mmCIF file of C-alpha atoms in Angstrom:
data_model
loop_
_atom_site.group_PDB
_atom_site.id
_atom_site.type_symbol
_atom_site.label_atom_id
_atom_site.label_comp_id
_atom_site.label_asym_id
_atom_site.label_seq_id
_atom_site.Cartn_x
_atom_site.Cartn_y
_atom_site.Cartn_z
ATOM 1 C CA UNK A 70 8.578 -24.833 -0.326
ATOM 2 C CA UNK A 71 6.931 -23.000 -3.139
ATOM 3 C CA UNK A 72 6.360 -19.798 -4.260
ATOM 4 C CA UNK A 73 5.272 -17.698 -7.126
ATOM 5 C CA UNK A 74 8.288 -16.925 -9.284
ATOM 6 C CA UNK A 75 9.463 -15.730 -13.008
ATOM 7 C CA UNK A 76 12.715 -15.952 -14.835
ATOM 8 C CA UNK A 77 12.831 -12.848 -17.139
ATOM 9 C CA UNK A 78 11.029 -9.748 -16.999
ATOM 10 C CA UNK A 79 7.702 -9.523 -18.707
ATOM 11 C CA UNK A 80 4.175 -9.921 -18.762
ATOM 12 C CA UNK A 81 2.171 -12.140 -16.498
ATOM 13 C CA UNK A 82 2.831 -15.323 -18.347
ATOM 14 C CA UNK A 83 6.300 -15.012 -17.002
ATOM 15 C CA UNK A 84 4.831 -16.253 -13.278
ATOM 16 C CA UNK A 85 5.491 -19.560 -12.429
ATOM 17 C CA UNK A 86 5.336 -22.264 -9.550
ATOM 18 C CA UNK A 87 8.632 -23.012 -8.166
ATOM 19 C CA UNK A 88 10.124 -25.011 -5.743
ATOM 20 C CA UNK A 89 12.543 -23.431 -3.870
ATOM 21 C CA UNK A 90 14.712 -23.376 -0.175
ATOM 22 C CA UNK A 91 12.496 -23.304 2.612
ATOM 23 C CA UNK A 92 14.393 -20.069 4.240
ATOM 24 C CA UNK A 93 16.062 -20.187 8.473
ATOM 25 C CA UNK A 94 15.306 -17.151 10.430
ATOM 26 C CA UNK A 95 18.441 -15.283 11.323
ATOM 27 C CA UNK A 96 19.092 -13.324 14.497
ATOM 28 C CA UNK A 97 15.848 -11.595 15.556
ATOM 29 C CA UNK A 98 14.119 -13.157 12.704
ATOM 30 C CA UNK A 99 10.982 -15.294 12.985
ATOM 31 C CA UNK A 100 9.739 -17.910 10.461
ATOM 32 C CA UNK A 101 6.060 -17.183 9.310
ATOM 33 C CA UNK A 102 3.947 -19.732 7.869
ATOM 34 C CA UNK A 103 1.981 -17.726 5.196
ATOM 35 C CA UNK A 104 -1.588 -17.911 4.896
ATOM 36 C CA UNK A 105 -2.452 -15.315 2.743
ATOM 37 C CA UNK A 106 -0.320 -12.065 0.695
ATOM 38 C CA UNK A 107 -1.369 -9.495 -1.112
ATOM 39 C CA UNK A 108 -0.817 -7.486 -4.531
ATOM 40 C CA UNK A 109 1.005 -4.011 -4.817
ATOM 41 C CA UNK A 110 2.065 -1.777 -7.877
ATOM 42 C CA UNK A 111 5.693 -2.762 -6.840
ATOM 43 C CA UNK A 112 4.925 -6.453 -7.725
ATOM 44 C CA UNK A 113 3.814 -5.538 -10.992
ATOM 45 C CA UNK A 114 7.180 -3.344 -11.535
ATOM 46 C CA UNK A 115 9.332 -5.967 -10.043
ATOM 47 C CA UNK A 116 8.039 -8.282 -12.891
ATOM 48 C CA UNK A 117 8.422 -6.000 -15.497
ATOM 49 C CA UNK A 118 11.872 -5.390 -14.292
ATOM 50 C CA UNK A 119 11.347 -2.130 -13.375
ATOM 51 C CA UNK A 120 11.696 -2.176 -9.519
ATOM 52 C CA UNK A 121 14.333 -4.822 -8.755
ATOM 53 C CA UNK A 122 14.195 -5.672 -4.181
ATOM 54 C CA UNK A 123 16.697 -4.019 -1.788
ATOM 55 C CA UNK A 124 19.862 -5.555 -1.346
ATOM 56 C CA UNK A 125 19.369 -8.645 1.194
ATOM 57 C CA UNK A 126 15.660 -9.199 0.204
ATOM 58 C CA UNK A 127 14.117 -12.001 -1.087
ATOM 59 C CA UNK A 128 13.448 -11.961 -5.325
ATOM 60 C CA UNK A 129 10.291 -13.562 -4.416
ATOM 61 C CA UNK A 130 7.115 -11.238 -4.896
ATOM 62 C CA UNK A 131 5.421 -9.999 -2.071
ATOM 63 C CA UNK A 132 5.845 -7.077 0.367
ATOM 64 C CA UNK A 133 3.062 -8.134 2.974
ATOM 65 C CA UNK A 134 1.551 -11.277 4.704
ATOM 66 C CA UNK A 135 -0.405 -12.816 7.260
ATOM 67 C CA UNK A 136 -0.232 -16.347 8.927
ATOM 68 C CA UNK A 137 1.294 -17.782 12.104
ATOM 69 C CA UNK A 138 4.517 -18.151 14.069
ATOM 70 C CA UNK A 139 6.079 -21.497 12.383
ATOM 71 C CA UNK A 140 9.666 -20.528 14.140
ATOM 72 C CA UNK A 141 11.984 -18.272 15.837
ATOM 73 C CA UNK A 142 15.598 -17.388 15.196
ATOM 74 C CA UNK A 143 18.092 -16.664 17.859
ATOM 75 C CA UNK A 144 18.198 -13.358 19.761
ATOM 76 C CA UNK A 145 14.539 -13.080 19.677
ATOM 77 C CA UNK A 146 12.897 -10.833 22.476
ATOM 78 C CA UNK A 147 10.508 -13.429 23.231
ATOM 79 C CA UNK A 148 7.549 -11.026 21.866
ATOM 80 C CA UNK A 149 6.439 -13.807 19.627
ATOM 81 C CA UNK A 150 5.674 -17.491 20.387
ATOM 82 C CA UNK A 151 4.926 -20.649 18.090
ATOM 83 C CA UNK A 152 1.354 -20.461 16.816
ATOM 84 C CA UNK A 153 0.840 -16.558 17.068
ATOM 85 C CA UNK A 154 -1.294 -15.133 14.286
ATOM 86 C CA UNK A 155 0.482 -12.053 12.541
ATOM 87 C CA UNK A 156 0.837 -10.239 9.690
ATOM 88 C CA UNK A 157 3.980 -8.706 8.233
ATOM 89 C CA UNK A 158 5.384 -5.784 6.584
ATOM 90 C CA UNK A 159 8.253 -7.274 3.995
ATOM 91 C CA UNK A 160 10.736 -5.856 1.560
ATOM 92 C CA UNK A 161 10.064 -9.136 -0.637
ATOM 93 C CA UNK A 162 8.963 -12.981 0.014
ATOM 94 C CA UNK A 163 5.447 -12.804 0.864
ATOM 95 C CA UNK A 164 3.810 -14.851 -2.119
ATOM 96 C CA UNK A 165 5.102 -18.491 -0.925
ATOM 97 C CA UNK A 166 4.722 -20.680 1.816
ATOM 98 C CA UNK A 167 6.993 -19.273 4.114
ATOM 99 C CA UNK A 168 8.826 -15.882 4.911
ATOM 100 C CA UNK A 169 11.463 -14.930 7.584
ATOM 101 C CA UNK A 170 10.592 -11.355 9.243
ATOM 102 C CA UNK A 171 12.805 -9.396 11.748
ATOM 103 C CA UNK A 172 10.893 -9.452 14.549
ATOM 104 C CA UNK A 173 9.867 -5.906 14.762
ATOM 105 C CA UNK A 174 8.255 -6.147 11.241
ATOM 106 C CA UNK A 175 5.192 -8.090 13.349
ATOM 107 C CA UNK A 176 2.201 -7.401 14.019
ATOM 108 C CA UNK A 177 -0.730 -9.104 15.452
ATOM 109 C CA UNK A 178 -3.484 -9.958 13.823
ATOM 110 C CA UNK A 179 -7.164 -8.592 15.579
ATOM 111 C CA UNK A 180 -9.076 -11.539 16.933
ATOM 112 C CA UNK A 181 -11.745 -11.006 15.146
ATOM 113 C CA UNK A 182 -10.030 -10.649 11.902
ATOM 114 C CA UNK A 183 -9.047 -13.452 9.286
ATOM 115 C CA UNK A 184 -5.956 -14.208 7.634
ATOM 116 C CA UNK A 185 -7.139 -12.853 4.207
ATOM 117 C CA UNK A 186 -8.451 -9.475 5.815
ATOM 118 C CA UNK A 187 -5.340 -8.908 7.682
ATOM 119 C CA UNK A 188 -2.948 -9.914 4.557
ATOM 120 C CA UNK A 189 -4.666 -6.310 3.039
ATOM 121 C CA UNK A 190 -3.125 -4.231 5.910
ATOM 122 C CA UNK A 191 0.625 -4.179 5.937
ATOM 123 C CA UNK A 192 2.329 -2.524 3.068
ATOM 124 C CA UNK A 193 -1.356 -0.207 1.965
ATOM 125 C CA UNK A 194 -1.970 1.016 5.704
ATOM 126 C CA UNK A 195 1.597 1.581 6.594
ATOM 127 C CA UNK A 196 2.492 3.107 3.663
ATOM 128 C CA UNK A 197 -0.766 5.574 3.862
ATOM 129 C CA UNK A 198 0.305 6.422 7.991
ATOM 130 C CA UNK A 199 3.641 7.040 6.841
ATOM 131 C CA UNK A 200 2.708 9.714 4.177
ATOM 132 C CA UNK A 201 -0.261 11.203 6.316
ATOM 133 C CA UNK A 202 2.090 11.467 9.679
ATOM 134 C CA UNK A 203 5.757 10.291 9.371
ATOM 135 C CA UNK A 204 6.030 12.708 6.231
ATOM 136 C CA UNK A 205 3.017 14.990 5.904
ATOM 137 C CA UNK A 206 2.449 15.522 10.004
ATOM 138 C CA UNK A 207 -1.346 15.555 9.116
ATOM 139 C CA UNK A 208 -3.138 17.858 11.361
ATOM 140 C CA UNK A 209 -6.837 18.414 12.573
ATOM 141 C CA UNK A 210 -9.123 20.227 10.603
ATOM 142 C CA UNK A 211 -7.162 19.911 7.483
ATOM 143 C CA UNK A 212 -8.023 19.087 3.855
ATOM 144 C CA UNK A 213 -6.469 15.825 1.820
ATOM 145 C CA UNK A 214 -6.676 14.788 -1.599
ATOM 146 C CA UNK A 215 -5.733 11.536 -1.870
ATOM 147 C CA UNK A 216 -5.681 10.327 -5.717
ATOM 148 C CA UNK A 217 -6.733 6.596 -6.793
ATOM 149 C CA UNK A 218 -9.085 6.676 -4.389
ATOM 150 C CA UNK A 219 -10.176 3.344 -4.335
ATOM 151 C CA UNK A 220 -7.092 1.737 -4.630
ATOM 152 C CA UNK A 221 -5.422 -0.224 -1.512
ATOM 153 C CA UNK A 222 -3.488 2.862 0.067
ATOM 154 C CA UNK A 223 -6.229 5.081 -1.044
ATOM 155 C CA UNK A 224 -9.054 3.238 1.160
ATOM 156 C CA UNK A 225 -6.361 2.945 3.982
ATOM 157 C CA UNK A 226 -5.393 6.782 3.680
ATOM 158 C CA UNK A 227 -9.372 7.833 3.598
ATOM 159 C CA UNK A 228 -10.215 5.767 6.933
ATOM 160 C CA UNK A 229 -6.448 7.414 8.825
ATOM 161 C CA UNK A 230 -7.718 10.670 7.786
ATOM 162 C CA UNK A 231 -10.594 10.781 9.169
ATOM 163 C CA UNK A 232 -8.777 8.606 12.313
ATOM 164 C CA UNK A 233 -6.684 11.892 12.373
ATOM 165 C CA UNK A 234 -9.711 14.543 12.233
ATOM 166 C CA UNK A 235 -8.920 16.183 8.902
ATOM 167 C CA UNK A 236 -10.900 15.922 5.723
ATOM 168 C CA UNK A 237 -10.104 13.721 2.785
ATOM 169 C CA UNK A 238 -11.526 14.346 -0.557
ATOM 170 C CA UNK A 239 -10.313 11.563 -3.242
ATOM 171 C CA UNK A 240 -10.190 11.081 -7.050
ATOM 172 C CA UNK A 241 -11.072 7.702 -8.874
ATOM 173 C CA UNK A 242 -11.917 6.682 -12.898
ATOM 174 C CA UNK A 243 -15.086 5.337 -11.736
ATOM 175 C CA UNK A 244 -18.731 6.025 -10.424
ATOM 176 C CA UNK A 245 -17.962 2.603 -8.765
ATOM 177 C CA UNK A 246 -14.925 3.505 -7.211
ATOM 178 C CA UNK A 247 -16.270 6.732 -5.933
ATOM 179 C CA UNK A 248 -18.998 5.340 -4.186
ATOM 180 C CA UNK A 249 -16.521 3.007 -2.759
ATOM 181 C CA UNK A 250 -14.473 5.841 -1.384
ATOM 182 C CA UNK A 251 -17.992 7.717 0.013
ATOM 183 C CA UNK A 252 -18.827 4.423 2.405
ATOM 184 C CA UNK A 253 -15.102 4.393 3.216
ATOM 185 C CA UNK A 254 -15.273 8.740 4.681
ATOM 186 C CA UNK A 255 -14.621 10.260 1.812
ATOM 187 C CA UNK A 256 -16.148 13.727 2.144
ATOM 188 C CA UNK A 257 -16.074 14.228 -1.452
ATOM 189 C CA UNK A 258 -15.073 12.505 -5.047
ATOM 190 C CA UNK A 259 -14.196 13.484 -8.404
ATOM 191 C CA UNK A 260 -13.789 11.395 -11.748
ATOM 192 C CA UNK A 261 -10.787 12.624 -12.626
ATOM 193 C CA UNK A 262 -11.796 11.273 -16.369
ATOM 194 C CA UNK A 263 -14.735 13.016 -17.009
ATOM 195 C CA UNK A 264 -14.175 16.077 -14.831
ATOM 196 C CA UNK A 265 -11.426 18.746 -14.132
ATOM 197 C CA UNK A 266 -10.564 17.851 -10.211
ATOM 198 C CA UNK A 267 -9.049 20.815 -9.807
ATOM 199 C CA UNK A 268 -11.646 22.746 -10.533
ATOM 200 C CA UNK A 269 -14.077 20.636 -8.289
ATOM 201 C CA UNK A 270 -11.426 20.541 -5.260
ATOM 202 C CA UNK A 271 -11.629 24.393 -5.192
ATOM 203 C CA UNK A 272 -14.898 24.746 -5.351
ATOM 204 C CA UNK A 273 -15.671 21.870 -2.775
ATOM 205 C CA UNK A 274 -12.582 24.039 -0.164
ATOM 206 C CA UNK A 275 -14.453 27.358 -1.757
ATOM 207 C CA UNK A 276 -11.378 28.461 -3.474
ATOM 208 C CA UNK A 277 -8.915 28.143 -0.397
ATOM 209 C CA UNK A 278 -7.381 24.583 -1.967
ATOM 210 C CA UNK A 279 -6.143 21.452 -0.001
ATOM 211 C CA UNK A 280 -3.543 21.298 2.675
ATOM 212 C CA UNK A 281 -1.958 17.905 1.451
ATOM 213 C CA UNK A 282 -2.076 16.229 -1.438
ATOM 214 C CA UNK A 283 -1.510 12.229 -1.797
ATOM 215 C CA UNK A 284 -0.148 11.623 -5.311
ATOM 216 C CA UNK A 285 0.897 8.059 -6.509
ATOM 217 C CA UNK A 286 0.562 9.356 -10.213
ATOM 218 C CA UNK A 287 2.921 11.772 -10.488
ATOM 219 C CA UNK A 288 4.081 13.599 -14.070
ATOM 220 C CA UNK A 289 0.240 14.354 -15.935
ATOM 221 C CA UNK A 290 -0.965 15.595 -12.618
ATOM 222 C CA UNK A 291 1.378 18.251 -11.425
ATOM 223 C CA UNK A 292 -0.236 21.704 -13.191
ATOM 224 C CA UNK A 293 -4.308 20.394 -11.708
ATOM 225 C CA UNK A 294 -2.081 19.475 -8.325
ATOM 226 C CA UNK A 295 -0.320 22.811 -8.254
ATOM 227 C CA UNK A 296 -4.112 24.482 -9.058
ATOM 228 C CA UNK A 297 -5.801 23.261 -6.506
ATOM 229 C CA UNK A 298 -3.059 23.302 -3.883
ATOM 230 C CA UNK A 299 -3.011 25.544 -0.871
ATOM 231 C CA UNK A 300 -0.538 28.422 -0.183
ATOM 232 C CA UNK A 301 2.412 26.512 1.855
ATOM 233 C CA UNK A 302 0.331 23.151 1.087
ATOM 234 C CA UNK A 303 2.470 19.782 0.816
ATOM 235 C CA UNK A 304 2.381 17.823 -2.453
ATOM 236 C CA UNK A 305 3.253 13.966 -1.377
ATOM 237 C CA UNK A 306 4.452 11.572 -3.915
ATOM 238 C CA UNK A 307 4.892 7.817 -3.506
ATOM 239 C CA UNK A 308 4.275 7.013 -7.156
ATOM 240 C CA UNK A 309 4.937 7.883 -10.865
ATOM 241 C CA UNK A 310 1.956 5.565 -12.663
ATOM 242 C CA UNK A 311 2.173 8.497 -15.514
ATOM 243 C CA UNK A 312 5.595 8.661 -15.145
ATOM 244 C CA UNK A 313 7.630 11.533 -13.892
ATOM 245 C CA UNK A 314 7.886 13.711 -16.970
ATOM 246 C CA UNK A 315 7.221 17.351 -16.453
ATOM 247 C CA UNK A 316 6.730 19.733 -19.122
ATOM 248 C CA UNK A 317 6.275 23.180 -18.108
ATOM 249 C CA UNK A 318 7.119 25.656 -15.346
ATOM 250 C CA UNK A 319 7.115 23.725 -11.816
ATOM 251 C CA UNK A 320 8.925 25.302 -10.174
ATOM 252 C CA UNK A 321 7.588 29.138 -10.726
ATOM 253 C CA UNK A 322 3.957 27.636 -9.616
ATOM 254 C CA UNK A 323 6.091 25.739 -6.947
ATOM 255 C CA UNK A 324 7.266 28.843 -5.819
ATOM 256 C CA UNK A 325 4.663 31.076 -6.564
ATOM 257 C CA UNK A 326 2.560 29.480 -3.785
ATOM 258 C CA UNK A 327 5.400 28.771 -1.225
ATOM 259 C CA UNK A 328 4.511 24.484 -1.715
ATOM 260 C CA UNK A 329 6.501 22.124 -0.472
ATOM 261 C CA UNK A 330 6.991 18.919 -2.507
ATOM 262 C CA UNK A 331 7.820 15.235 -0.559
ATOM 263 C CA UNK A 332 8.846 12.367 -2.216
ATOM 264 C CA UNK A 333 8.776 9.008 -0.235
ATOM 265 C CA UNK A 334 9.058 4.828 -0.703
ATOM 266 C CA UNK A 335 8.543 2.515 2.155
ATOM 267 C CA UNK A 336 10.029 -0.848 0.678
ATOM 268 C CA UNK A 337 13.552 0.700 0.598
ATOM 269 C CA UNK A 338 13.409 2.342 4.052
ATOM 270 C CA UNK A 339 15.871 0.578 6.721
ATOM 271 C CA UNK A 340 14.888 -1.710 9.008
ATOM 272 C CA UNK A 341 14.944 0.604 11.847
ATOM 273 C CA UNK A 342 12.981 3.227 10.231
ATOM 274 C CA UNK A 343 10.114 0.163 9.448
ATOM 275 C CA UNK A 344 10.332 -1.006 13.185
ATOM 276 C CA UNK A 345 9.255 2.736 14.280
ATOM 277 C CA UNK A 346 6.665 2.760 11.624
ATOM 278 C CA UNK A 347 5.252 -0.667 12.838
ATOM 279 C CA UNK A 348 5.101 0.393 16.525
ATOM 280 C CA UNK A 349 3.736 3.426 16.386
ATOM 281 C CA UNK A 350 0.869 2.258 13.920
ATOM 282 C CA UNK A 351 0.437 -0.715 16.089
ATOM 283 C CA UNK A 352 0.023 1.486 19.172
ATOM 284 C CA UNK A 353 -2.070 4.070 17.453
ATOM 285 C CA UNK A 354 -4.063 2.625 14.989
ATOM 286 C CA UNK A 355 -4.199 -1.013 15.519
ATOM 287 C CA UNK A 356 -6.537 -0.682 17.938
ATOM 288 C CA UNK A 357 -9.313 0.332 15.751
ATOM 289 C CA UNK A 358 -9.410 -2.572 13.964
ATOM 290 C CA UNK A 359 -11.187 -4.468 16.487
ATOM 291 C CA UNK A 360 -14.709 -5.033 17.263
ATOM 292 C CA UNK A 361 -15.989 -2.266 19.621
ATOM 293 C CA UNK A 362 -13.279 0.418 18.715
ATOM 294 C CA UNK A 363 -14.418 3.790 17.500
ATOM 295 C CA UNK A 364 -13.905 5.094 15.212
ATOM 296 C CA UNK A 365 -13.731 1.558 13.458
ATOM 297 C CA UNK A 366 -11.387 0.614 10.265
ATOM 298 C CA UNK A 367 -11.490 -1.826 7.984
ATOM 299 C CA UNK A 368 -9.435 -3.029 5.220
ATOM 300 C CA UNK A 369 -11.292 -3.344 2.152
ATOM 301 C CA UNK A 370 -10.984 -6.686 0.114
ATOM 302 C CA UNK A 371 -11.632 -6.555 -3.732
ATOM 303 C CA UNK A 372 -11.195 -10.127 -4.786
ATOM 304 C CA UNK A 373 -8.898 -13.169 -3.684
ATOM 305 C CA UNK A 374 -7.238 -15.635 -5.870
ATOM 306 C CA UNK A 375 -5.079 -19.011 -5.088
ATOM 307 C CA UNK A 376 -1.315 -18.577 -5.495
ATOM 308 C CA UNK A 377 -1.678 -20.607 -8.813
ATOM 309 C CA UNK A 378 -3.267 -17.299 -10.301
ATOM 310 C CA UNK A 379 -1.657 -15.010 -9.275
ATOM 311 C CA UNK A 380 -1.325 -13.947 -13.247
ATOM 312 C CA UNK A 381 -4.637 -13.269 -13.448
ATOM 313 C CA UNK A 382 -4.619 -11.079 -10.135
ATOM 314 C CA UNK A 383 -1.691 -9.346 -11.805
ATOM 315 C CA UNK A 384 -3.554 -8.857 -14.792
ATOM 316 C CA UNK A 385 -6.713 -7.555 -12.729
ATOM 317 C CA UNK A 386 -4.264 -4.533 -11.109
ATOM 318 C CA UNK A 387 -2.900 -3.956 -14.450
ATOM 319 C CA UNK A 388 -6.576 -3.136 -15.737
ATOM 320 C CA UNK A 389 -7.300 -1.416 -12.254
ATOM 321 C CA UNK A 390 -10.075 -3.170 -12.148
ATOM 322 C CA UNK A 391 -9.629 -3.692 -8.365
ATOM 323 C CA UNK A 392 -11.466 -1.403 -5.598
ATOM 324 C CA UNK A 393 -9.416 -1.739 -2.612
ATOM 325 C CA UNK A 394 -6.798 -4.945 -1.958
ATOM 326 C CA UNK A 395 -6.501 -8.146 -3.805
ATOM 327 C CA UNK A 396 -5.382 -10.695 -1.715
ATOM 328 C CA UNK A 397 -3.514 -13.831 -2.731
ATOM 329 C CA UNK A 398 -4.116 -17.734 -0.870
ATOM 330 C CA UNK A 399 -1.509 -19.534 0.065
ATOM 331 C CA UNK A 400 -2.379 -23.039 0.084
ATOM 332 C CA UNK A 401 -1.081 -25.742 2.181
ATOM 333 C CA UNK A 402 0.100 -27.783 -1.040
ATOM 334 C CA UNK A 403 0.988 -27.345 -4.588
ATOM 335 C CA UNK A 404 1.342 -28.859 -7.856
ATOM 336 C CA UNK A 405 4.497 -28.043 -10.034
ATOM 337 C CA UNK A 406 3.389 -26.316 -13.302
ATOM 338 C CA UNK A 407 2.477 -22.975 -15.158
ATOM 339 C CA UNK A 408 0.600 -20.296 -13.710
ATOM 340 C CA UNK A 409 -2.708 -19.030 -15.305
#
C-alpha cells in the first residue's frame, strides 16, 4: 500500500509517497480501508522530530480516520462486520491506505455523514470530551475559555460545552475565526492579538473569572490565564505552541487563588483508557451527530486535500490558516513520486 511518509526530520518537503507493507490485524484488531484522515499539531511535531509515536505505533502520520471494515483479526467480539463504515481514533497510521485498529478504537460513522466529515471527529472531539469531562468534570452553568478557538479541538470543545450546559467563551487571531466560533456557540470572542483577553474575559464574567480554562498554548499565556481565572478554577493544558517557558511567579498567583493546574495528552494514553473514552463519547455524544438530534453537532471542515499534498496541508496548519479540520483523501491509487 501507500502512505505519506519522510525520512529525516524537517520541513514539509521531507513528505513523500511510499510504498510500504500492507499491515494484518492482530488479536482484536480490525483492518480499515481508509477513505479519508485528517491533520493535527502532533503531525506537524512528528515531522519536525519533535513528537516521535508510542512504542508499538505505526511511524506513519495520522492519529484519526474514517473508511470501512476491509478485515478482522482473531478474537474479535463480532461488533464489526466487513463493509461497516467507521472512523477511528489512532496513535499513528491514518494517512495511507490502510490502518489496523483495536477494535474498541471504532466508531460508527452517522448515516447521514460522509467519510471526509467523519475523518474531522476522532482525535479533535475526543480529545476536547476528554479535557471538558474525563479531566475537567465540566459542570452546568459554568464558564470555559477555550483558546484557538477556531481550531479543530476548539470548534469540537465550543459545541460539547454547550452539549454540557456551561458557557464557553473562546480566543482566536482573527475576525474570521471569531465569527467562526460565534455560529459554532460561542457566547463570546476575543482577538487575543489586538486585545488583552483577560481583561475582556472579566468583564464579559463581570469580574468573577472563568471556571476552566482550555489552553493548548501554554508558556506566553500563563500571567492573562492566571488573571482571568476563577478562585479554585482549573487551568487545562494539552499544548505548549509558545512553548512551556515561564518567567515569573506561578506559583504565588497559583496559590494565591487556590487554582488547580491539569496537564493531559491523548495519543500516549493506553489502550484501555482510549476504549473508555470511545464508549462513553459514543454513548453520549455520538448521538447528536445525526439528523434530528438536539442539540445538533457538527464537525467543521476547513479545506481537503489528496494524500499527494499533504505538504501543502501541512504548510496551511503551520500558517494557521485553517478554521476548524483539514481533512486529507485517500485515494484508491497512487503514483510513486514527490509530494507537493
Amino acid at each position: 500500500m501507500f502512505a505519506a511518509y519522510f525520512d529525516c526530520p524537517g520541513g514539509p518537503e521531507n513528505l513523500y509517497m511510499k510504498e510500504v507493507m500492507k499491515p494484518d490485524p492482530g488479536e482484536g484488531e480490525v483492518l480499515v480501508k481508509v477513505s479519508a484522515s485528517a491533520l493535527n499539531r502532533a503531525d506537524l511535531l512528528q515531522r519536525r522530530g519533535k513528537y516521535p509515536p508510542p512504542k508499538g505505533a505505526s511511524d506513519i502520520l495520522g492519529l484519526e480516520a474514517a473508511g470501512s471494515v476491509a478485515g478482522l483479526g482473531p478474537g474479535c467480539s463480532g461488533q464489526w462486520k466487513i463493509g461497516d463504515a467507521v472512523m477511528a481514533l489512532l496513535s499513528g497510521g491514518g494517512q495511507a491506505q490502510y490502518v489496523t485498529v483495536p477494535e474498541g478504537l471504532l466508531m460508527p460513522i452517522p448515516k447521514d455523514m460522509t467519510f471526509t466529515q467523519a475523518a474531522a471527529i476522532p482525535e479533535a472531539w475526543l480529545t476536547a470530551f476528554q479535557l471538558l469531562h474525563f479531566v475537567g468534570k465540566v459542570q452546568e452553568g459554568e464558564t470555559v475559555l477555550i483558546h484557538a478557538g477556531a481550531s479543530g479541538v476548539g470548534v469540537a470543545a465550543i459545541q460539547l460545552v454547550r452539549l454540557a450546559k456551561a458557557i464557553p467563551i473562546v480566543t482566536a487571531g482573527t475576525q474570521e475565526k471569531l465569527e467562526a466560533t460565534a455560529n459554532a456557540g460561542a457566547a463570546a470572542g476575543f482577538n487575543y492579538k489586538i486585545e488583552d483577553f483577560s481583561e475582556k474575559v472579566l468583564e464579559f464574567t463581570q469580574g468573577s473569572g472563568v471556571d476552566t480554562i482550555l489552553d493548548c498554548v501554554g508558556g506566553s499565556y500563563w500571567e492573562k490565564n492566571l488573571n482571568c481565572l476563577n478562585t479554585d478554577g482549573q487551568w487545562i493544558i494539552y499544548g505548549l505552541l509558545s512553548g512551556g517557558e515561564v518567567h515569573g511567579d506561578l506559583l504565588a498567583r497559583l496559590l494565591s487563588k487556590r487554582a488547580s493546574i491539569h496537564t493531559s495528552l491523548l495519543r500516549s494514553r493506553d489502550k484501555e483508557y482510549k476504549e473508555r473514552l470511545v464508549r462513553a463519547f459514543t454513548e453520549k455524544v455520538l448521538p447528536h451527530f445525526s439528523g434530528g438530534a438536539s442539540p445538533r453537532l457538527q464537525p467543521l471542515v476547513d479545506s481537503v486535500y489528496p494524500l499527494h499534498a499533504i505538504a501543502e496541508a501541512h504548510r496551511a496548519m503551520e500558517e494557521n490558516r485553517n478554521i476548524g479540520k483539514i481533512v486529507i483523501e485517500i485515494p484508491v491509487c497512487f503514483k510513486k513520486g514527490p509530494l507537493q
